[in-house]
Coordinates of C-alpha atoms in Angstrom, one line a residue:
M1 CA 73.2 111.8 119.6
Q2 CA 71.7 113.9 116.8
A3 CA 72.1 113.6 113.0
L4 CA 74.6 116.0 111.4
N5 CA 73.0 118.4 109.0
R6 CA 73.0 122.2 108.5
N7 CA 69.8 122.6 110.5
N8 CA 71.0 120.7 113.6
A9 CA 74.4 122.3 113.4
G10 CA 73.1 125.8 112.9
I11 CA 75.1 126.2 109.7
G12 CA 73.9 128.2 106.7
P13 CA 74.2 127.1 103.1
A14 CA 77.5 126.3 101.6
P15 CA 79.2 129.1 99.5
T16 CA 78.5 129.4 95.8
E17 CA 79.9 126.4 93.9
A18 CA 83.2 127.3 92.4
I19 CA 85.1 124.0 92.7
L20 CA 84.4 120.7 90.9
Q21 CA 86.0 117.9 92.9
F22 CA 86.5 114.5 91.4
G23 CA 86.3 112.1 94.3
G24 CA 85.2 112.3 97.9
G25 CA 87.5 109.8 99.7
N26 CA 89.4 110.3 102.9
F27 CA 92.3 112.1 101.4
L28 CA 90.3 114.8 99.6
R29 CA 88.0 115.3 102.6
G30 CA 91.0 115.5 105.0
F31 CA 93.3 117.5 102.8
A32 CA 91.7 119.5 99.9
D33 CA 88.4 120.3 101.4
W34 CA 90.0 121.1 104.8
I35 CA 92.3 123.5 102.9
V36 CA 89.3 125.1 101.3
E37 CA 87.7 125.6 104.7
V38 CA 90.7 127.4 106.0
Y39 CA 90.9 129.5 102.8
N40 CA 87.3 130.5 103.1
R41 CA 88.0 132.0 106.5
H42 CA 90.6 134.3 104.9
T43 CA 88.6 135.6 101.9
D44 CA 85.5 137.6 101.2
R45 CA 84.8 135.3 98.3
P46 CA 84.5 131.8 99.8
L47 CA 84.4 128.8 97.5
G48 CA 81.8 126.1 97.5
V49 CA 82.7 122.5 96.5
L50 CA 80.6 120.1 94.3
V51 CA 81.8 116.6 95.0
A52 CA 81.4 114.2 92.1
N53 CA 82.0 110.5 92.9
N54 CA 82.3 107.6 90.5
S55 CA 79.7 105.5 92.4
D56 CA 76.7 106.1 94.6
R57 CA 78.1 104.2 97.6
Q58 CA 76.2 104.3 100.9
I59 CA 78.7 106.6 102.5
Y60 CA 78.2 109.2 99.8
R61 CA 74.4 108.9 100.1
D62 CA 74.7 109.4 103.9
W63 CA 77.1 112.3 103.4
R64 CA 74.6 113.9 101.1
A65 CA 72.0 113.5 103.8
Q66 CA 74.4 115.5 106.1
D67 CA 74.1 118.4 103.6
G68 CA 77.8 117.9 102.8
L69 CA 78.9 118.6 106.4
Y70 CA 81.6 116.5 108.1
H71 CA 84.4 116.8 110.7
V72 CA 88.2 116.5 110.2
L73 CA 90.2 115.5 113.2
T74 CA 93.9 116.5 113.3
R75 CA 95.8 114.2 115.5
G76 CA 99.5 113.6 116.0
I77 CA 102.7 115.3 117.0
K78 CA 103.9 118.7 115.8
Q79 CA 107.2 120.2 117.0
G80 CA 107.3 117.6 119.8
E81 CA 103.8 118.5 121.1
L82 CA 100.7 116.4 121.0
V83 CA 98.0 117.8 118.7
D84 CA 94.3 116.6 119.0
S85 CA 91.8 118.9 117.5
Q86 CA 88.6 118.9 115.3
E87 CA 87.0 121.1 112.7
L88 CA 83.6 121.1 111.0
I89 CA 83.9 121.4 107.2
T90 CA 81.1 123.4 105.7
N91 CA 82.1 124.2 102.1
V92 CA 80.7 121.1 100.4
S93 CA 77.4 122.1 98.7
R94 CA 76.5 118.9 96.9
V95 CA 77.6 115.3 96.8
I96 CA 76.6 113.6 93.5
S97 CA 77.4 110.3 91.7
M98 CA 78.5 110.4 88.1
D99 CA 77.1 106.9 87.6
T100 CA 73.6 107.9 88.5
D101 CA 73.7 111.7 88.1
W102 CA 75.6 112.1 84.8
D103 CA 73.3 114.8 83.5
T104 CA 73.6 116.7 86.8
F105 CA 77.3 116.4 86.6
L106 CA 77.5 117.8 83.0
A107 CA 75.0 120.5 83.8
S108 CA 77.4 121.8 86.4
A109 CA 79.7 122.8 83.6
E110 CA 77.2 125.5 82.6
N111 CA 77.7 127.2 86.0
P112 CA 79.6 130.4 85.2
D113 CA 81.0 130.5 88.8
M114 CA 82.8 127.2 88.4
R115 CA 86.4 128.0 88.2
Y116 CA 88.6 125.3 89.8
I117 CA 88.8 121.5 89.4
I118 CA 90.4 119.3 92.0
S119 CA 91.0 115.5 91.8
N120 CA 92.5 112.6 93.6
T121 CA 91.6 109.4 91.7
T122 CA 94.8 107.5 92.8
E123 CA 97.8 107.1 90.7
A124 CA 95.9 104.6 88.5
G125 CA 93.2 107.2 87.8
I126 CA 95.1 109.3 85.3
R127 CA 95.1 107.1 82.3
F128 CA 93.6 106.7 78.8
S129 CA 91.2 104.1 77.5
E130 CA 90.5 103.5 73.8
D131 CA 87.1 102.3 74.9
D132 CA 85.9 105.6 76.3
R133 CA 83.4 107.5 74.2
L134 CA 81.8 111.0 74.5
S135 CA 78.4 109.3 74.4
D136 CA 79.2 107.1 77.4
R137 CA 77.2 107.9 80.6
P138 CA 79.8 108.1 82.0
P139 CA 83.1 107.2 80.4
A140 CA 85.2 104.8 82.5
E141 CA 88.3 106.9 83.0
F142 CA 88.7 110.1 84.9
P143 CA 90.4 112.1 82.1
A144 CA 87.6 111.1 79.8
K145 CA 85.0 112.4 82.3
L146 CA 86.9 115.6 82.6
T147 CA 87.1 116.0 78.8
A148 CA 83.3 115.5 78.5
W149 CA 82.7 118.2 81.3
L150 CA 85.1 120.7 79.7
N151 CA 83.6 120.1 76.3
R152 CA 80.1 120.8 77.7
R153 CA 81.5 124.1 79.2
F154 CA 83.2 125.0 75.9
Q155 CA 80.0 124.4 74.0
H156 CA 77.7 126.2 76.4
F157 CA 79.9 129.3 76.7
K158 CA 80.9 129.3 73.0
G159 CA 84.6 129.1 73.9
A160 CA 84.6 132.2 76.0
P161 CA 88.2 132.7 77.3
E162 CA 87.0 133.7 80.8
R163 CA 85.2 130.4 81.3
G164 CA 88.4 128.4 81.2
C165 CA 89.2 126.5 84.4
V166 CA 92.2 126.0 86.7
V167 CA 92.8 122.3 87.1
I168 CA 94.7 121.1 90.3
P169 CA 95.1 117.3 90.2
M170 CA 96.4 115.8 93.5
E171 CA 97.3 112.3 92.2
L172 CA 100.7 111.1 93.2
I173 CA 102.4 111.0 89.8
E174 CA 105.1 113.3 88.6
D175 CA 104.0 116.3 86.5
N176 CA 100.4 115.3 87.2
G177 CA 99.0 118.5 85.6
S178 CA 100.9 118.1 82.4
V179 CA 100.0 114.4 82.1
L180 CA 96.3 115.1 82.7
R181 CA 96.2 117.9 80.1
G182 CA 97.8 115.5 77.6
L183 CA 95.1 112.9 78.2
V184 CA 92.3 115.5 77.8
I185 CA 93.8 116.6 74.5
R186 CA 94.2 112.9 73.4
N187 CA 90.5 112.2 74.3
A188 CA 89.5 115.3 72.4
E189 CA 91.4 114.2 69.3
V190 CA 90.0 110.7 69.4
W191 CA 86.5 112.0 69.9
K192 CA 87.0 114.6 67.1
L193 CA 85.9 117.5 69.3
G194 CA 87.6 120.0 67.0
S195 CA 90.6 122.3 66.9
G196 CA 88.6 125.1 68.6
F197 CA 88.1 123.0 71.7
T198 CA 91.7 121.9 71.9
A199 CA 92.9 125.5 71.4
W200 CA 90.6 126.6 74.2
V201 CA 92.0 124.0 76.6
H202 CA 95.5 124.9 75.7
K203 CA 95.0 128.7 76.0
H204 CA 92.4 129.2 78.6
C205 CA 92.5 126.1 80.9
T206 CA 95.5 126.0 83.3
F207 CA 96.7 122.6 84.4
C208 CA 98.8 122.9 87.6
S209 CA 101.2 120.2 88.6
T210 CA 101.3 119.5 92.3
L211 CA 103.1 117.6 95.1
V212 CA 100.8 116.7 98.0
D213 CA 101.7 115.2 101.4
R214 CA 99.4 114.4 104.3
I215 CA 98.6 111.0 105.9
V216 CA 94.8 110.8 106.2
P217 CA 94.0 107.3 107.5
G218 CA 90.4 108.0 108.2
V219 CA 88.4 106.8 111.2
G220 CA 88.2 103.0 111.7
A221 CA 85.0 101.2 112.7
D222 CA 86.4 100.5 116.1
E223 CA 87.0 104.3 116.7
M224 CA 83.7 105.6 115.2
Q225 CA 81.6 105.5 118.4
E226 CA 84.2 107.4 120.4
V227 CA 84.7 110.0 117.6
Q228 CA 81.0 110.6 117.2
E229 CA 80.5 111.0 121.0
R230 CA 83.3 113.5 120.8
T231 CA 81.9 115.6 118.0
G232 CA 78.3 115.2 119.3
Y233 CA 76.9 114.1 115.9
E234 CA 76.3 111.0 113.9
D235 CA 78.9 111.8 111.2
V236 CA 79.5 109.0 108.6
A237 CA 82.0 111.2 106.6
V238 CA 84.2 112.1 109.6
T239 CA 87.9 111.6 108.8
Q240 CA 91.3 112.3 110.5
G241 CA 94.7 113.3 109.4
E242 CA 98.1 114.1 110.8
P243 CA 99.2 117.7 111.6
Y244 CA 101.8 117.7 108.9
H245 CA 100.7 118.7 105.4
L246 CA 102.3 120.0 102.2
L247 CA 100.7 121.3 99.0
A248 CA 103.3 122.5 96.5
I249 CA 101.7 123.9 93.3
K250 CA 103.5 124.7 90.0
A251 CA 101.3 127.5 88.7
P252 CA 101.6 130.8 86.7
A253 CA 101.3 134.2 88.3
A254 CA 97.6 134.6 87.4
V255 CA 96.6 131.6 89.4
R256 CA 98.7 132.6 92.4
K257 CA 97.0 136.0 92.4
Q258 CA 93.4 134.8 92.1
L259 CA 93.8 131.9 94.5
P260 CA 96.3 132.9 97.2
L261 CA 96.5 129.7 99.1
D262 CA 100.0 130.4 100.2
K263 CA 98.7 133.3 102.3
I264 CA 96.4 131.4 104.7
G265 CA 98.9 130.1 107.3
L266 CA 99.2 126.5 106.0
N267 CA 102.2 124.7 104.5
I268 CA 101.2 125.6 101.0
L269 CA 103.5 127.1 98.4
Y270 CA 103.6 128.1 94.8
T271 CA 106.8 127.4 92.8
D272 CA 108.2 127.2 89.3
D273 CA 109.9 123.9 90.0
L274 CA 108.5 121.0 92.1
T275 CA 111.8 119.1 91.8
P276 CA 113.4 120.2 95.1
Y277 CA 110.3 119.3 97.1
R278 CA 109.9 116.0 95.4
R279 CA 113.5 115.1 95.9
S280 CA 113.5 116.0 99.6
K281 CA 110.3 114.0 100.1
V282 CA 111.7 110.9 98.3
A283 CA 115.1 111.0 100.0
I284 CA 114.1 112.0 103.5
L285 CA 110.5 110.8 104.1
N286 CA 110.4 107.8 101.8
G287 CA 114.1 107.0 102.2
A288 CA 113.8 106.8 106.0
H289 CA 110.5 104.8 105.7
T290 CA 112.0 102.2 103.4
S291 CA 115.3 101.9 105.4
M292 CA 113.5 101.4 108.8
V293 CA 111.3 98.5 107.6
P294 CA 114.0 95.7 107.6
V295 CA 116.1 97.3 110.3
G296 CA 113.2 97.8 112.7
Y297 CA 111.5 94.4 111.9
L298 CA 114.7 92.4 112.3
S299 CA 115.3 94.3 115.6
G300 CA 112.1 92.9 116.9
K301 CA 109.8 95.9 116.3
E302 CA 106.4 95.7 114.7
T303 CA 105.4 99.3 113.9
V304 CA 107.0 102.5 112.7
G305 CA 106.2 104.1 116.1
E306 CA 107.9 101.4 118.0
T307 CA 111.0 101.7 115.8
L308 CA 111.2 105.5 116.4
E309 CA 110.5 105.3 120.1
D310 CA 113.2 102.6 120.7
A311 CA 116.5 104.2 121.9
L312 CA 118.6 102.2 119.5
T313 CA 116.6 102.1 116.3
G314 CA 115.3 105.6 116.8
A315 CA 118.8 106.9 117.1
Y316 CA 119.8 105.0 114.0
I317 CA 117.0 106.5 111.9
R318 CA 117.9 110.0 113.1
E319 CA 121.5 109.6 112.3
L320 CA 120.7 108.1 108.9
L321 CA 118.8 111.3 108.1
F322 CA 121.1 113.9 109.6
E323 CA 124.5 112.3 109.1
E324 CA 124.1 110.7 105.7
I325 CA 121.0 111.7 103.7
I326 CA 120.8 115.5 104.4
P327 CA 124.5 116.2 103.8
I328 CA 124.4 115.0 100.2
L329 CA 121.2 116.9 99.3
S330 CA 121.9 120.3 97.7
L331 CA 118.4 121.8 97.9
P332 CA 118.6 125.4 99.1
E333 CA 114.9 125.8 98.5
V334 CA 113.9 123.4 101.2
D335 CA 114.7 123.6 105.0
L336 CA 115.9 120.0 105.1
E337 CA 116.6 119.8 108.8
Q338 CA 113.1 121.1 109.6
F339 CA 111.6 118.7 107.2
A340 CA 113.5 115.8 108.7
D341 CA 112.3 116.8 112.2
D342 CA 108.7 116.9 110.8
V343 CA 109.2 113.5 109.4
L344 CA 110.4 112.1 112.8
D345 CA 107.3 113.7 114.4
R346 CA 105.1 112.0 111.8
F347 CA 106.7 108.6 112.4
R348 CA 106.0 109.0 116.2
N349 CA 102.3 109.7 115.7
P350 CA 100.6 107.7 118.4
F351 CA 97.2 107.8 116.6
I352 CA 98.6 106.0 113.5
H353 CA 99.8 102.5 113.8
H354 CA 101.8 101.7 110.7
Q355 CA 102.8 98.0 110.7
L356 CA 106.3 97.5 109.3
L357 CA 105.1 94.4 107.4
S358 CA 102.3 96.3 105.8
I359 CA 104.7 98.9 104.3
S360 CA 107.2 96.3 103.3
L361 CA 105.5 95.7 99.9
N362 CA 107.9 95.8 97.0
S363 CA 110.8 96.8 99.2
V364 CA 113.4 96.0 96.6
S365 CA 112.1 98.5 94.0
K366 CA 111.4 101.0 96.8
F367 CA 115.1 100.8 97.9
R368 CA 116.2 101.4 94.3
T369 CA 114.2 104.6 93.9
R370 CA 114.2 105.9 97.5
V371 CA 117.5 105.0 99.1
L372 CA 120.0 103.9 96.5
P373 CA 120.3 107.4 94.9
S374 CA 121.3 108.8 98.2
L375 CA 123.7 106.0 99.0
L376 CA 125.5 106.3 95.6
A377 CA 125.6 110.1 95.9
Y378 CA 127.3 109.8 99.3
V379 CA 129.9 107.4 97.9
E380 CA 130.6 109.8 95.0
Q381 CA 130.8 112.8 97.3
Q382 CA 132.6 111.3 100.3
G383 CA 134.7 108.6 98.6
H384 CA 133.4 105.8 100.9
P385 CA 130.1 104.1 101.6
P386 CA 127.6 105.6 104.2
H387 CA 127.6 102.8 106.8
R388 CA 124.0 103.4 108.1
M389 CA 122.6 103.2 104.5
V390 CA 124.8 100.1 103.9
I391 CA 123.2 98.6 107.0
A392 CA 119.8 99.3 105.6
L393 CA 120.8 97.5 102.4
A394 CA 122.2 94.6 104.3
A395 CA 119.0 94.4 106.4
L396 CA 116.9 94.4 103.3
I397 CA 119.0 91.4 101.9
R398 CA 118.7 89.7 105.3
F399 CA 114.9 90.4 105.5
Y400 CA 114.4 88.6 102.2
R401 CA 115.9 85.5 103.5
G402 CA 112.5 85.2 104.9
D403 CA 112.8 84.4 108.6
R404 CA 113.0 86.2 112.0
N405 CA 113.9 84.2 115.1
G406 CA 112.8 81.0 113.4
Q407 CA 109.4 82.5 112.2
E408 CA 108.6 82.9 108.6
I409 CA 108.4 86.5 107.3
P410 CA 105.5 87.0 104.9
L411 CA 107.4 88.6 102.0
K412 CA 105.4 90.8 99.6
D413 CA 107.3 91.5 96.3
D414 CA 107.6 90.3 92.8
A415 CA 108.3 86.6 92.6
W416 CA 111.5 87.0 90.8
A417 CA 112.9 89.4 93.4
I418 CA 112.1 87.0 96.3
A419 CA 113.4 84.0 94.4
F420 CA 116.7 85.7 93.6
L421 CA 117.5 86.7 97.1
Q422 CA 116.4 83.5 98.7
Q423 CA 118.4 81.4 96.2
A424 CA 121.4 83.7 96.9
W425 CA 121.1 82.9 100.7
K426 CA 120.9 79.2 100.0
N427 CA 124.3 79.3 98.4
T428 CA 125.9 81.4 101.1
E429 CA 128.1 80.2 104.0
P430 CA 128.1 82.5 107.2
T431 CA 131.8 83.3 106.7
E432 CA 133.7 86.3 105.5
A433 CA 134.2 84.7 102.1
G434 CA 130.6 83.7 101.9
M435 CA 129.3 87.2 102.7
L436 CA 131.7 88.7 100.1
Q437 CA 130.3 86.3 97.5
L438 CA 126.7 87.3 98.5
S439 CA 127.6 91.0 98.4
D440 CA 129.1 90.5 94.9
Q441 CA 126.0 88.7 93.7
V442 CA 123.5 91.2 95.1
L443 CA 125.4 94.3 93.9
G444 CA 125.7 92.8 90.4
W445 CA 121.9 92.3 90.3
E446 CA 121.1 94.6 87.4
R447 CA 117.5 93.6 87.1
A448 CA 116.8 95.0 90.6
W449 CA 119.2 98.1 90.6
E450 CA 119.2 98.9 86.8
Q451 CA 123.0 99.1 87.0
D452 CA 126.0 97.1 88.3
L453 CA 126.9 98.4 91.8
R454 CA 130.1 96.4 92.2
N455 CA 132.4 99.2 91.1
Y456 CA 131.5 101.8 93.7
A457 CA 134.4 102.4 96.0
G458 CA 134.3 100.2 99.1
L459 CA 130.7 99.2 98.8
K460 CA 131.2 95.5 98.3
Q461 CA 133.4 95.1 101.3
A462 CA 131.2 97.3 103.5
L463 CA 128.1 95.4 102.6
A464 CA 129.8 92.1 103.3
E465 CA 131.0 93.3 106.7
A466 CA 127.5 94.4 107.6
L467 CA 126.0 91.1 106.5
L468 CA 128.5 89.2 108.5
R469 CA 127.9 91.3 111.7
M470 CA 124.2 90.6 111.4
E471 CA 124.8 86.9 111.1
K472 CA 127.3 86.8 114.0
K473 CA 125.9 89.4 116.4
G474 CA 122.3 90.1 115.3
M475 CA 120.6 93.2 114.0
E476 CA 120.5 95.2 117.3
A477 CA 124.2 94.9 117.9
T478 CA 124.9 95.8 114.3
V479 CA 122.8 98.9 114.7
A480 CA 124.4 99.8 118.0
E481 CA 127.9 99.6 116.4
S482 CA 126.8 102.0 113.7
L483 CA 125.8 104.8 116.0
K484 CA 127.9 107.8 117.0
K485 CA 129.7 107.2 120.2

């Protein structure tokens, strides 16, 4: 098996560097750089990517030795059909470390062709530190590194308007572009970079907020040999992602014109408002994910795929989406039924084995943000509780009792949340009166729900009935009784 590099692969140099990318992890390789590769096939002005990593880890040194080349495998289910393909990514020109190549990193700001900045530094990456200084080599936080780079560019080009950049952060925080711009300005003010610089950032640098979605699990050590035999190369940077992808970008007309990502055949869109796409993602994708964890696990399932493939729990998740969640969403901008079908395909992906227990972390707060808004909206619109979402809430309460068939469940949540629910169970008799008392106690748990839920029409009684059915008949029988006949 030969080493992967441009000579062995018969690939010419990467396009001229036009994108500075903060980070080179699986997500950016399997999402952002993959998108750039597709874009380059549709344009006569292809974009090259300079990857700037925080550290000089071995994988990045090996990737550098590969001349920036690597493969992306796309594996999963799309519209009910199995997808298993691969693509060689050729747009990465250099892979550098800001820790060891800070001067090289700053020098890239003097490149007049640099126009776009992409990042994915995790949700914790967009933050401010009072300890960061312009003289640091490098500063600790990503916004400070970006501020230093933009300042070098501003100084070198003497504030030329045409040398401003388009910043497209892909961190999973709301209004990520606006938040990042605010932190750049804050660093500039602390560092006393001057009003000229802050005015240039405001007027000539465009910070786009985004919503991104693609599962990119990478290639595990146990899969690497098989994958490398398949590609024919020793490729340390190979990664894999699911077929589904979404990039929604809030951007002005000028950005849409100069970077027509929405014209290359991928699920990429420009919008003036990300809210409908965020709401549908949280309600449908995240809501179904959070609901299925306790229902699936207490029904004897171990993975998301098992839960969806099972006739009983699979039908329950589908009805939860199509009968209860979608009807209460008023989002004409989004094809909700198509999105729900895509979500079910994603859950069935045979190449990704999501353990239910591994995604059960902080399920109480996840239920509050992902499922509860839909449940309460249904009550308000329909005048009665949605019984499948009520079952999800009852299953969550039962899950936190901490046992399945006599075996302990390893609960992963804040200590106060676990303690509250386990104490509530200790004081509960498995009777109608006992479950009404438990329901009253949990619905009145304002620390968890940030409100008192006891006054919503019929919710207390419906929850008590679901809890009692679970105790008397078990989870599977409870799910079966909830399904359409």
